[in-house]
PDB file of N, CA and C in Angstrom:
ATOM      1  N   MET M   1      14.979   2.802  -3.882  1.00 71.00           N
ATOM      2  CA  MET M   1      13.887   2.107  -3.521  1.00 71.00           C
ATOM      3  C   MET M   1      13.084   1.864  -5.099  1.00 71.00           C
ATOM      4  N   SER M   2      11.915   0.771  -4.932  1.00 88.00           N
ATOM      5  CA  SER M   2      11.933  -0.024  -5.995  1.00 88.00           C
ATOM      6  C   SER M   2      10.704   0.776  -6.210  1.00 88.00           C
ATOM      7  N   LYS M   3      10.369   0.229  -7.646  1.00 92.00           N
ATOM      8  CA  LYS M   3       9.413   1.106  -8.425  1.00 92.00           C
ATOM      9  C   LYS M   3       8.239   0.699  -7.944  1.00 92.00           C
ATOM     10  N   PHE M   4       7.706  -0.215  -7.247  1.00 90.00           N
ATOM     11  CA  PHE M   4       6.572  -0.294  -6.964  1.00 90.00           C
ATOM     12  C   PHE M   4       6.174   0.628  -5.454  1.00 90.00           C
ATOM     13  N   ASN M   5       7.726   1.027  -4.696  1.00 89.00           N
ATOM     14  CA  ASN M   5       7.312   1.622  -3.556  1.00 89.00           C
ATOM     15  C   ASN M   5       7.003   2.995  -4.108  1.00 89.00           C
ATOM     16  N   GLU M   6       7.862   3.873  -4.764  1.00 91.00           N
ATOM     17  CA  GLU M   6       7.446   4.384  -5.636  1.00 91.00           C
ATOM     18  C   GLU M   6       6.084   4.859  -5.978  1.00 91.00           C
ATOM     19  N   GLU M   7       5.822   3.931  -6.582  1.00 92.00           N
ATOM     20  CA  GLU M   7       4.154   4.025  -7.509  1.00 92.00           C
ATOM     21  C   GLU M   7       3.387   4.301  -6.266  1.00 92.00           C
ATOM     22  N   LEU M   8       3.004   2.882  -4.709  1.00 88.00           N
ATOM     23  CA  LEU M   8       2.779   3.264  -3.996  1.00 88.00           C
ATOM     24  C   LEU M   8       2.345   4.654  -3.472  1.00 88.00           C
ATOM     25  N   LYS M   9       3.188   4.975  -3.137  1.00 89.00           N
ATOM     26  CA  LYS M   9       3.311   6.350  -2.171  1.00 89.00           C
ATOM     27  C   LYS M   9       2.988   7.711  -3.039  1.00 89.00           C
ATOM     28  N   LEU M  10       3.365   7.361  -4.849  1.00 91.00           N
ATOM     29  CA  LEU M  10       2.529   8.275  -5.425  1.00 91.00           C
ATOM     30  C   LEU M  10       1.005   7.878  -5.094  1.00 91.00           C
ATOM     31  N   LEU M  11       0.165   6.814  -5.186  1.00 89.00           N
ATOM     32  CA  LEU M  11      -0.753   6.686  -5.134  1.00 89.00           C
ATOM     33  C   LEU M  11      -1.354   7.088  -3.791  1.00 89.00           C
ATOM     34  N   LEU M  12      -0.503   7.214  -3.005  1.00 86.00           N
ATOM     35  CA  LEU M  12      -1.277   7.645  -1.857  1.00 86.00           C
ATOM     36  C   LEU M  12      -1.112   8.668  -1.354  1.00 86.00           C
ATOM     37  N   ARG M  13      -0.117   9.407  -1.901  1.00 88.00           N
ATOM     38  CA  ARG M  13      -0.757  10.823  -1.605  1.00 88.00           C
ATOM     39  C   ARG M  13      -1.338  11.721  -2.769  1.00 88.00           C
ATOM     40  N   SER M  14      -2.365  10.811  -3.935  1.00 91.00           N
ATOM     41  CA  SER M  14      -3.038  10.913  -5.228  1.00 91.00           C
ATOM     42  C   SER M  14      -4.076  10.797  -3.903  1.00 91.00           C
ATOM     43  N   ARG M  15      -4.627  10.166  -2.823  1.00 84.00           N
ATOM     44  CA  ARG M  15      -5.010  10.255  -1.797  1.00 84.00           C
ATOM     45  C   ARG M  15      -6.925   9.283  -2.649  1.00 84.00           C
ATOM     46  N   TYR M  16      -5.948   8.001  -3.298  1.00 85.00           N
ATOM     47  CA  TYR M  16      -7.084   7.421  -3.796  1.00 85.00           C
ATOM     48  C   TYR M  16      -7.755   6.687  -3.005  1.00 85.00           C
ATOM     49  N   ALA M  17      -8.817   6.544  -3.235  1.00 83.00           N
ATOM     50  CA  ALA M  17      -9.689   5.339  -1.637  1.00 83.00           C
ATOM     51  C   ALA M  17      -9.780   4.161  -1.580  1.00 83.00           C
ATOM     52  N   ILE M  18      -9.590   3.504  -2.890  1.00 86.00           N
ATOM     53  CA  ILE M  18      -9.036   2.115  -3.337  1.00 86.00           C
ATOM     54  C   ILE M  18      -7.471   1.843  -4.041  1.00 86.00           C
ATOM     55  N   ILE M  19      -7.105   0.931  -3.437  1.00 86.00           N
ATOM     56  CA  ILE M  19      -5.502   0.752  -4.166  1.00 86.00           C
ATOM     57  C   ILE M  19      -5.941  -0.578  -4.385  1.00 86.00           C
ATOM     58  N   TYR M  20      -6.296  -1.281  -5.517  1.00 88.00           N
ATOM     59  CA  TYR M  20      -5.944  -2.883  -5.685  1.00 88.00           C
ATOM     60  C   TYR M  20      -4.666  -3.067  -6.215  1.00 88.00           C
ATOM     61  N   ILE M  21      -4.519  -4.133  -5.722  1.00 88.00           N
ATOM     62  CA  ILE M  21      -2.566  -5.013  -5.891  1.00 88.00           C
ATOM     63  C   ILE M  21      -2.993  -6.370  -5.815  1.00 88.00           C
ATOM     64  N   PRO M  22      -2.861  -6.739  -7.036  1.00 89.00           N
ATOM     65  CA  PRO M  22      -3.034  -8.662  -6.977  1.00 89.00           C
ATOM     66  C   PRO M  22      -1.271  -9.135  -6.836  1.00 89.00           C
ATOM     67  N   THR M  23      -1.422  -9.773  -5.889  1.00 89.00           N
ATOM     68  CA  THR M  23      -0.020 -10.592  -5.748  1.00 89.00           C
ATOM     69  C   THR M  23      -0.009 -11.618  -5.477  1.00 89.00           C
ATOM     70  N   LEU M  24       0.909 -12.280  -5.282  1.00 92.00           N
ATOM     71  CA  LEU M  24       1.298 -13.877  -4.776  1.00 92.00           C
ATOM     72  C   LEU M  24       1.803 -13.720  -3.299  1.00 92.00           C
ATOM     73  N   GLU M  25       2.370 -12.423  -3.047  1.00 91.00           N
ATOM     74  CA  GLU M  25       3.452 -12.153  -2.138  1.00 91.00           C
ATOM     75  C   GLU M  25       2.534 -11.038  -1.211  1.00 91.00           C
ATOM     76  N   GLU M  26       1.420 -11.759  -0.606  1.00 90.00           N
ATOM     77  CA  GLU M  26       0.200 -10.740   0.225  1.00 90.00           C
ATOM     78  C   GLU M  26       0.944  -9.923   1.648  1.00 90.00           C
ATOM     79  N   GLU M  27       1.529 -11.256   2.246  1.00 92.00           N
ATOM     80  CA  GLU M  27       2.286 -10.465   3.584  1.00 92.00           C
ATOM     81  C   GLU M  27       3.212  -9.826   3.086  1.00 92.00           C
ATOM     82  N   ARG M  28       4.129  -9.555   2.413  1.00 92.00           N
ATOM     83  CA  ARG M  28       5.333  -8.826   2.199  1.00 92.00           C
ATOM     84  C   ARG M  28       4.525  -7.186   1.748  1.00 92.00           C
ATOM     85  N   VAL M  29       3.318  -7.471   0.584  1.00 91.00           N
ATOM     86  CA  VAL M  29       2.771  -6.275  -0.016  1.00 91.00           C
ATOM     87  C   VAL M  29       2.384  -5.627   1.206  1.00 91.00           C
ATOM     88  N   GLU M  30       1.703  -6.039   2.186  1.00 91.00           N
ATOM     89  CA  GLU M  30       1.110  -5.683   3.365  1.00 91.00           C
ATOM     90  C   GLU M  30       2.145  -4.888   3.745  1.00 91.00           C
ATOM     91  N   MET M  31       3.371  -5.624   4.604  1.00 92.00           N
ATOM     92  CA  MET M  31       4.402  -4.976   4.954  1.00 92.00           C
ATOM     93  C   MET M  31       4.695  -3.162   4.680  1.00 92.00           C
ATOM     94  N   VAL M  32       4.993  -3.682   3.296  1.00 91.00           N
ATOM     95  CA  VAL M  32       5.594  -2.549   2.412  1.00 91.00           C
ATOM     96  C   VAL M  32       4.565  -1.177   2.416  1.00 91.00           C
ATOM     97  N   ILE M  33       2.528  -1.514   2.386  1.00 88.00           N
ATOM     98  CA  ILE M  33       1.850  -0.744   2.307  1.00 88.00           C
ATOM     99  C   ILE M  33       1.503  -0.155   3.481  1.00 88.00           C
ATOM    100  N   LYS M  34       1.972  -0.910   4.862  1.00 89.00           N
ATOM    101  CA  LYS M  34       1.845  -0.527   6.190  1.00 89.00           C
ATOM    102  C   LYS M  34       3.134   0.435   6.616  1.00 89.00           C
ATOM    103  N   GLN M  35       3.812   0.247   5.924  1.00 90.00           N
ATOM    104  CA  GLN M  35       5.078   1.421   6.212  1.00 90.00           C
ATOM    105  C   GLN M  35       5.052   2.210   5.255  1.00 90.00           C
ATOM    106  N   ALA M  36       4.766   2.386   4.190  1.00 88.00           N
ATOM    107  CA  ALA M  36       4.203   3.769   3.174  1.00 88.00           C
ATOM    108  C   ALA M  36       3.390   4.489   3.800  1.00 88.00           C
ATOM    109  N   ALA M  37       1.889   3.813   4.325  1.00 86.00           N
ATOM    110  CA  ALA M  37       1.206   4.500   5.445  1.00 86.00           C
ATOM    111  C   ALA M  37       1.135   5.336   6.223  1.00 86.00           C
ATOM    112  N   LYS M  38       2.346   4.304   7.310  1.00 88.00           N
ATOM    113  CA  LYS M  38       3.179   5.219   8.430  1.00 88.00           C
ATOM    114  C   LYS M  38       3.579   6.246   7.596  1.00 88.00           C
ATOM    115  N   ASP M  39       4.728   6.137   7.029  1.00 88.00           N
ATOM    116  CA  ASP M  39       5.864   7.304   6.551  1.00 88.00           C
ATOM    117  C   ASP M  39       5.362   8.326   6.052  1.00 88.00           C
ATOM    118  N   GLN M  40       3.597   8.361   5.835  1.00 85.00           N
ATOM    119  CA  GLN M  40       2.963   9.673   5.423  1.00 85.00           C
ATOM    120  C   GLN M  40       1.614  10.338   6.058  1.00 85.00           C
ATOM    121  N   GLY M  41       2.374  10.232   7.865  1.00 86.00           N
ATOM    122  CA  GLY M  41       1.441  10.610   8.824  1.00 86.00           C
ATOM    123  C   GLY M  41       0.667   9.714   8.807  1.00 86.00           C
ATOM    124  N   ASN M  42       1.033   8.245   9.328  1.00 84.00           N
ATOM    125  CA  ASN M  42       0.663   7.084  10.529  1.00 84.00           C
ATOM    126  C   ASN M  42      -1.013   7.279   9.333  1.00 84.00           C
ATOM    127  N   ARG M  43      -1.283   7.170   8.559  1.00 82.00           N
ATOM    128  CA  ARG M  43      -2.706   6.792   7.876  1.00 82.00           C
ATOM    129  C   ARG M  43      -2.925   5.488   8.216  1.00 82.00           C
ATOM    130  N   GLY M  44      -4.179   5.202   7.984  1.00 84.00           N
ATOM    131  CA  GLY M  44      -5.021   3.633   8.084  1.00 84.00           C
ATOM    132  C   GLY M  44      -5.098   2.775   6.941  1.00 84.00           C
ATOM    133  N   VAL M  45      -4.660   1.645   7.043  1.00 85.00           N
ATOM    134  CA  VAL M  45      -4.969   0.728   6.188  1.00 85.00           C
ATOM    135  C   VAL M  45      -5.721  -0.098   6.708  1.00 85.00           C
ATOM    136  N   TYR M  46      -6.607  -0.401   5.484  1.00 85.00           N
ATOM    137  CA  TYR M  46      -7.777  -1.446   5.683  1.00 85.00           C
ATOM    138  C   TYR M  46      -7.543  -2.687   4.363  1.00 85.00           C
ATOM    139  N   ILE M  47      -7.600  -3.928   4.961  1.00 83.00           N
ATOM    140  CA  ILE M  47      -7.455  -4.916   3.869  1.00 83.00           C
ATOM    141  C   ILE M  47      -8.691  -5.505   3.975  1.00 83.00           C
ATOM    142  N   TRP M  48      -8.546  -5.923   2.715  1.00 81.00           N
ATOM    143  CA  TRP M  48      -9.963  -6.962   2.132  1.00 81.00           C
ATOM    144  C   TRP M  48      -9.059  -8.072   1.504  1.00 81.00           C
ATOM    145  N   ASP M  49      -9.356  -9.403   2.199  1.00 77.00           N
ATOM    146  CA  ASP M  49      -8.913 -10.877   1.447  1.00 77.00           C
ATOM    147  C   ASP M  49     -10.233 -11.423   0.858  1.00 77.00           C
ATOM    148  N   PHE M  50      -9.682 -11.292  -0.687  1.00 74.00           N
ATOM    149  CA  PHE M  50     -10.778 -12.011  -1.430  1.00 74.00           C
ATOM    150  C   PHE M  50     -10.054 -13.536  -1.686  1.00 74.00           C
ATOM    151  N   VAL M  51     -10.834 -14.412  -1.287  1.00 72.00           N
ATOM    152  CA  VAL M  51     -10.658 -15.581  -1.106  1.00 72.00           C
ATOM    153  C   VAL M  51     -11.370 -16.165  -1.946  1.00 72.00           C
TER     154      VAL M  51
END
């Protein structure tokens, strides 16, 4: 498991209301976030795209 995945899962378990992730690989990160949320009890994921 990558360091990003481990840190994301820790943030999700910590129940932060907002997690800000700047990236150029938007689709890849969204997929990882959705999978991590699903693994932790099918939690909701809301994405805001700031263009």
